[in-house]
PDB file of C-alpha atoms in Angstrom:
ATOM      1  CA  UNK D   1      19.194 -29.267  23.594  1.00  0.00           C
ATOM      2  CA  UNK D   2      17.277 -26.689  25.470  1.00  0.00           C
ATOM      3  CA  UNK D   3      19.556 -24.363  23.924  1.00  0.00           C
ATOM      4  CA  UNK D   4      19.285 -24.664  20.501  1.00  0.00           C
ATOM      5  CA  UNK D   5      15.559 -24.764  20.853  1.00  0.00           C
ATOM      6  CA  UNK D   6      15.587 -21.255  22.724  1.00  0.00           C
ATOM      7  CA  UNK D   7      18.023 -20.151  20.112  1.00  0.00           C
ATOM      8  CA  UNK D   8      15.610 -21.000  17.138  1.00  0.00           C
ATOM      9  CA  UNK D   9      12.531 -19.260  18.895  1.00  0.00           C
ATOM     10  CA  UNK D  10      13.763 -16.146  20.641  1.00  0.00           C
ATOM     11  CA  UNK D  11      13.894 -14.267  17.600  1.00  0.00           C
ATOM     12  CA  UNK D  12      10.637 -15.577  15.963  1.00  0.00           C
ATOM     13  CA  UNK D  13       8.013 -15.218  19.483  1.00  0.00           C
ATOM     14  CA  UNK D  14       7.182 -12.498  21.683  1.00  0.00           C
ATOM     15  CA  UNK D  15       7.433 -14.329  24.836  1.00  0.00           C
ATOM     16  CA  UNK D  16       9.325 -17.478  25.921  1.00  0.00           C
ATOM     17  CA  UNK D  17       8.004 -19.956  28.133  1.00  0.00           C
ATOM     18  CA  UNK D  18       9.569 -23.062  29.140  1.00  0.00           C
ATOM     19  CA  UNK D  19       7.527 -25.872  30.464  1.00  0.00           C
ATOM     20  CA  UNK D  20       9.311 -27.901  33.256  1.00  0.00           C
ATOM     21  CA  UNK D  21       8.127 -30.486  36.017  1.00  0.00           C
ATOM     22  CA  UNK D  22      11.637 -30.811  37.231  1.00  0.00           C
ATOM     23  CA  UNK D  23      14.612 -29.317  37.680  1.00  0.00           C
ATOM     24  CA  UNK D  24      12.858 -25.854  37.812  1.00  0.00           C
ATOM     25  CA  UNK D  25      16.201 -23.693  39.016  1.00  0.00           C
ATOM     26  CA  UNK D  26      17.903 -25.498  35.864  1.00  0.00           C
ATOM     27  CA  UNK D  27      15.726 -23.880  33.432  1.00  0.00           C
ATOM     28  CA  UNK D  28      15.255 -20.465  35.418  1.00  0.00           C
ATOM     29  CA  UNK D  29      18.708 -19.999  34.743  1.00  0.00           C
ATOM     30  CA  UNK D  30      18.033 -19.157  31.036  1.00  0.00           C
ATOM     31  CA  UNK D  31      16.101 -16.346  32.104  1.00  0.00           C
ATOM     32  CA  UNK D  32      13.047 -17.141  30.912  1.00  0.00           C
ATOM     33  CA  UNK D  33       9.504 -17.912  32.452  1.00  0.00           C
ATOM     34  CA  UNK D  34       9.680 -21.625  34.095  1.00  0.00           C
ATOM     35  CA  UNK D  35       5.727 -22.738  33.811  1.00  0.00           C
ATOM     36  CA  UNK D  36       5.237 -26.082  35.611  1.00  0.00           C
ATOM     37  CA  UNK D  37       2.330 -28.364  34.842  1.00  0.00           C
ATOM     38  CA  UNK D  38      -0.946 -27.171  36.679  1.00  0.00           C
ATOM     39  CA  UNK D  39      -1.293 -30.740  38.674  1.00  0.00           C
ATOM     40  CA  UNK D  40       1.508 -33.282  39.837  1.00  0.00           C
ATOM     41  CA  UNK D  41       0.214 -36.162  38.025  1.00  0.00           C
ATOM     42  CA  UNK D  42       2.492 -35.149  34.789  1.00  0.00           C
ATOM     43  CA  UNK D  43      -0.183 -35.894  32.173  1.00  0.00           C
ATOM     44  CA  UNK D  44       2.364 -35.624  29.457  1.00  0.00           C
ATOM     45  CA  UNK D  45       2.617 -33.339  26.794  1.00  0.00           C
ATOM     46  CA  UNK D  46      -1.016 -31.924  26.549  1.00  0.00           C
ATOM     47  CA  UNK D  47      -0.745 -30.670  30.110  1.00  0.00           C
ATOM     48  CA  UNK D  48       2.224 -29.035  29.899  1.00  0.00           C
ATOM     49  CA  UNK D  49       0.600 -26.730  26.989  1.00  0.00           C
ATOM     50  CA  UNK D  50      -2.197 -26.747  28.475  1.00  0.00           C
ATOM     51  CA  UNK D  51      -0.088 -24.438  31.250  1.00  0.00           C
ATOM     52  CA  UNK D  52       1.676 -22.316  29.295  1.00  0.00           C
ATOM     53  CA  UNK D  53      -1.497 -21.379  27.247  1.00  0.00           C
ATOM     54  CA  UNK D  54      -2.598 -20.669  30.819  1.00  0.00           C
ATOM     55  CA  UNK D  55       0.413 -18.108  31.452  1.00  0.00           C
ATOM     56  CA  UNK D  56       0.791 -17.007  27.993  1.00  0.00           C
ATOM     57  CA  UNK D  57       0.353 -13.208  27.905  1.00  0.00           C
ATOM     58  CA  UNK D  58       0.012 -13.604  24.128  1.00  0.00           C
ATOM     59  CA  UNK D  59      -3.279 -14.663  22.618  1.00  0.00           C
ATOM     60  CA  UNK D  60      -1.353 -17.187  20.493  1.00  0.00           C
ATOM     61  CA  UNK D  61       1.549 -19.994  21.573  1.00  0.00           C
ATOM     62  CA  UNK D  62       3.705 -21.727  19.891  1.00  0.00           C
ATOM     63  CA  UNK D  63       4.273 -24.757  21.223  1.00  0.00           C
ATOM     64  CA  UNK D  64       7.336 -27.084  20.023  1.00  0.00           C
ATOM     65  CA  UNK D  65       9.579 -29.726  22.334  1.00  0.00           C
ATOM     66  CA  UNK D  66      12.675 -29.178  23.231  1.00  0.00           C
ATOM     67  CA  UNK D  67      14.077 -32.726  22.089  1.00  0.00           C
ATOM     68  CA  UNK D  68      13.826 -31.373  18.546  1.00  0.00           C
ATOM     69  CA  UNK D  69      17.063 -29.146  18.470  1.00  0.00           C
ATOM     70  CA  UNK D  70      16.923 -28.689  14.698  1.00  0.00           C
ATOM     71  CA  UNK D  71      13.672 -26.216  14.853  1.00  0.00           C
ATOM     72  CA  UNK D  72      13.909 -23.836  11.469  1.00  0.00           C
ATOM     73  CA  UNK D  73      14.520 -20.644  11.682  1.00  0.00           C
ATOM     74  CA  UNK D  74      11.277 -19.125   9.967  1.00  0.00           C
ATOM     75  CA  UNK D  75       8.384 -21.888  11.821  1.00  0.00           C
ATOM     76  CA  UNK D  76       6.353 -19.723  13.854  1.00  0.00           C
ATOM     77  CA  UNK D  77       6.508 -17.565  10.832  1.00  0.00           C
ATOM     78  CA  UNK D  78       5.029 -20.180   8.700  1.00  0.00           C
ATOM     79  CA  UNK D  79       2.495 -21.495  10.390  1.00  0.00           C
ATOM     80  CA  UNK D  80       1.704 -17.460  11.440  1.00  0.00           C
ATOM     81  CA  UNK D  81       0.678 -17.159   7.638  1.00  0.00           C
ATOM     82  CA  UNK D  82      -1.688 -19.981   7.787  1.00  0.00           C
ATOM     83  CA  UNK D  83      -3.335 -18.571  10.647  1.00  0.00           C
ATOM     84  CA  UNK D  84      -7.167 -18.622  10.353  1.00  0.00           C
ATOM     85  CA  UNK D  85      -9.868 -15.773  11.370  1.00  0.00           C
ATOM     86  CA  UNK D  86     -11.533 -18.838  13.642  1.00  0.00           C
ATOM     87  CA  UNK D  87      -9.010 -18.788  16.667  1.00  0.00           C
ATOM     88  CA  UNK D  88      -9.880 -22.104  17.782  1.00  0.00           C
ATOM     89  CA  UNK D  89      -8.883 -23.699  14.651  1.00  0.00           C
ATOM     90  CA  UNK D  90      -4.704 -24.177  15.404  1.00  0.00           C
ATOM     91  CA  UNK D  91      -2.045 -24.293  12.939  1.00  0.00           C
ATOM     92  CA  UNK D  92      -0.183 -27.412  13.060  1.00  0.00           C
ATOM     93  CA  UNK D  93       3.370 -28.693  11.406  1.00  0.00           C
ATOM     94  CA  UNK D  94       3.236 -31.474   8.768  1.00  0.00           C
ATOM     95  CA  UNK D  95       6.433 -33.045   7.986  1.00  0.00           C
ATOM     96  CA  UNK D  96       5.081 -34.595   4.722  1.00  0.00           C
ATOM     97  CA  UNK D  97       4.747 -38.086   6.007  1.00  0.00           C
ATOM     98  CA  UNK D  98       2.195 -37.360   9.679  1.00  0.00           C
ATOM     99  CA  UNK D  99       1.302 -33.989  11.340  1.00  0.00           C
ATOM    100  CA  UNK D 100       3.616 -33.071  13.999  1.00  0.00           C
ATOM    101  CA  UNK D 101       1.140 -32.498  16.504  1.00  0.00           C
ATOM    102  CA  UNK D 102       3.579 -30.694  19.471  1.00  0.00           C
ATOM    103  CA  UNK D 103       4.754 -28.095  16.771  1.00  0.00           C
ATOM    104  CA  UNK D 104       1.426 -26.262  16.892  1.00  0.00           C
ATOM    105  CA  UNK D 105       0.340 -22.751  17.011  1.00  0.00           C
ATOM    106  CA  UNK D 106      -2.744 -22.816  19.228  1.00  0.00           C
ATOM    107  CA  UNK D 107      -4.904 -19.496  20.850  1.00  0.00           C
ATOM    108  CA  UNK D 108      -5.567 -19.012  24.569  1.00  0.00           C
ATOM    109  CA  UNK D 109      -9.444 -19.692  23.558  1.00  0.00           C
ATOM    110  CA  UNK D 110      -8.644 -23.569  23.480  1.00  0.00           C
ATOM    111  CA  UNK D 111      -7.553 -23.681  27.397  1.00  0.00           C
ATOM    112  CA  UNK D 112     -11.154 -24.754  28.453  1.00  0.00           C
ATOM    113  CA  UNK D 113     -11.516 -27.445  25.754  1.00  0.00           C
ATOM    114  CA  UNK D 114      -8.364 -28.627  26.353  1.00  0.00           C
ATOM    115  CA  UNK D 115      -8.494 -28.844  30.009  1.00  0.00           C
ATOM    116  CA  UNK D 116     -11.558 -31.140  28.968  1.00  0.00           C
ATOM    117  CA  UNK D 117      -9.902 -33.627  27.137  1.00  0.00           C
ATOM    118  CA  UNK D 118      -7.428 -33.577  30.075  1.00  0.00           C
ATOM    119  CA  UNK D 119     -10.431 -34.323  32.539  1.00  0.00           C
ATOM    120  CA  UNK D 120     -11.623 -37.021  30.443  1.00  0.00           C
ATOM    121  CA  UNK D 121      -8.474 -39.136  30.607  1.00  0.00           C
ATOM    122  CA  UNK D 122      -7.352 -38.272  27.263  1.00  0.00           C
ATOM    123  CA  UNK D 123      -3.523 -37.716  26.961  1.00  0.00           C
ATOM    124  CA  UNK D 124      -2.413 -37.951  22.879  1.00  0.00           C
ATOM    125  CA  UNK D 125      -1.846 -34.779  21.491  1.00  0.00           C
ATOM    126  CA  UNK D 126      -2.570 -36.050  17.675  1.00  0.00           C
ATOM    127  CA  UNK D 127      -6.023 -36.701  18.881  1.00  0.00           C
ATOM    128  CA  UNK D 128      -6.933 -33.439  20.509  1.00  0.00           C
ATOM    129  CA  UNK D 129      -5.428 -31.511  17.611  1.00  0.00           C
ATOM    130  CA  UNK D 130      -6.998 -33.309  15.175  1.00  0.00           C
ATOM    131  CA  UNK D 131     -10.680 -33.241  16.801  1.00  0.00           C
ATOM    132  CA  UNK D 132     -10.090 -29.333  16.569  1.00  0.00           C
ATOM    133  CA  UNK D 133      -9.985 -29.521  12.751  1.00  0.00           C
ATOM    134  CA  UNK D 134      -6.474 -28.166  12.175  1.00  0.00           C
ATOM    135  CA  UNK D 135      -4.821 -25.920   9.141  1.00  0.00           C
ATOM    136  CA  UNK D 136      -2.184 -28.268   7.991  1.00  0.00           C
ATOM    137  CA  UNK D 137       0.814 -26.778   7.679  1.00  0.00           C
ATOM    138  CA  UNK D 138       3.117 -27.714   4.925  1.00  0.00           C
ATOM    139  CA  UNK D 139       7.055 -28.986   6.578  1.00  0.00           C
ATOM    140  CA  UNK D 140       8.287 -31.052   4.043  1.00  0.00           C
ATOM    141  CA  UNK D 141      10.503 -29.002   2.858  1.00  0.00           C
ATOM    142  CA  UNK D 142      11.952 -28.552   6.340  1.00  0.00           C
ATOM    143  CA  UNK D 143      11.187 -32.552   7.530  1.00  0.00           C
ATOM    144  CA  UNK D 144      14.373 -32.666   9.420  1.00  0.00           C
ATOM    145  CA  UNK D 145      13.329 -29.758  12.139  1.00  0.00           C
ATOM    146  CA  UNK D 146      10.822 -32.372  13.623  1.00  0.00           C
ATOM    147  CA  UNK D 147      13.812 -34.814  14.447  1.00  0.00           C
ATOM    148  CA  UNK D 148      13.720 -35.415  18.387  1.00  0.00           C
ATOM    149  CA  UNK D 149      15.880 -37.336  20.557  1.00  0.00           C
ATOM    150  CA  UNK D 150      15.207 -40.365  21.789  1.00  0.00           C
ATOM    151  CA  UNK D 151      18.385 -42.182  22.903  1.00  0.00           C
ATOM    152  CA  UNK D 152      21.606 -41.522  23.070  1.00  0.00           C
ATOM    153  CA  UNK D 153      22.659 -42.537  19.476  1.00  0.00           C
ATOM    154  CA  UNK D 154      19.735 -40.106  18.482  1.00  0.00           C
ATOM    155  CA  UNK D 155      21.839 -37.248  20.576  1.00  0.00           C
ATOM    156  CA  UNK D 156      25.358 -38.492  18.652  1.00  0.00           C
ATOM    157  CA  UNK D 157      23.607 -38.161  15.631  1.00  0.00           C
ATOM    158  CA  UNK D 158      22.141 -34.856  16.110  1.00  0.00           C
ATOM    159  CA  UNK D 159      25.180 -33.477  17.448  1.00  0.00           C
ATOM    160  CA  UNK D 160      27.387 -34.597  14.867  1.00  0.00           C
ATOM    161  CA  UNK D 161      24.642 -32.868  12.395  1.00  0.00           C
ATOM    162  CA  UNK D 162      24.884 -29.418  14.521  1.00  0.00           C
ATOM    163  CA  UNK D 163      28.787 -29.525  14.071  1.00  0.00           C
ATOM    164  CA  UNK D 164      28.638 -29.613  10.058  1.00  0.00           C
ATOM    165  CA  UNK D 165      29.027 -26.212   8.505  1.00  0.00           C
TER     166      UNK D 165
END
């Protein structure tokens, strides 16, 4: 899955990062930055942005999981063009039903205020994004890119999808 994710992004970002709390040498094989989590208590999500904001060298990350193999090609693009003159307000994806709160596009000047929330015991990404006052970014035309897999008949599924022309 890892793959296809890479596959969708490397021509869209300037940098890759992949976030990983295990199986490091795995991922390092793709030849990309491996960033772990900044703690061992694997906070979920949040933290793992949280790092790769951290080792970004960009000002702005894009932050999508890689159980959602079906990422379109032009995302970062998209939300780039909703991109507001207030850094701290991040561009997130909307799939026209809910905000997809893990496809974001966040700049390094939320690291301290997330690492807040973090320190308060606060772990769901919806909330965080959606205390920052987000630009909604319109998805529904694309809904199916914020698919993720789940189980195994979720993997069948996508792979059988993948294999259409």
């Amino acid at each position: 899955m890892i793959e296809h994710v890479i596959n969708a992004l490397k021509p869209q970002v300037f940098e890759l990062l992949i976030n990983a709390n295990r199986h490091l040498a795995r991922y390092e094989q793709y030849g990309y930055p491996v960033v772990p989590d900044q703690n061992d208590e694997y906070l979920g999500p949040l933290s793992g942005i949280l790092a790769s904001l951290q080792a970004a060298k960009t000002d702005y990350v894009f932050t999508a999981p890689c159980d959602a193999p079906l990422l379109h090609s032009e995302i970062v693009k998209r939300m780039w063009e909703n991109v507001s003159s207030e850094p701290s307000q991040p561009c997130v994806a909307h799939d026209g039903q809910r905000i997809q709160p893990l496809f974001t596009l966040l700049h390094k000047n939320l690291i301290d205020n997330l690492q807040q929330f973090l320190n308060h015991g606060e772990r769901k990404a919806e909330i965080w994004i959606t205390k920052l006052n987000p630009i909604i970014v319109d998805f529904s035309d694309q809904a199916e890119c914020f698919i993720n897999i789940n189980q195994p008949d979720d993997l069948i599924r996508i792979e059988n999808r993948l294999k259409q022309p």
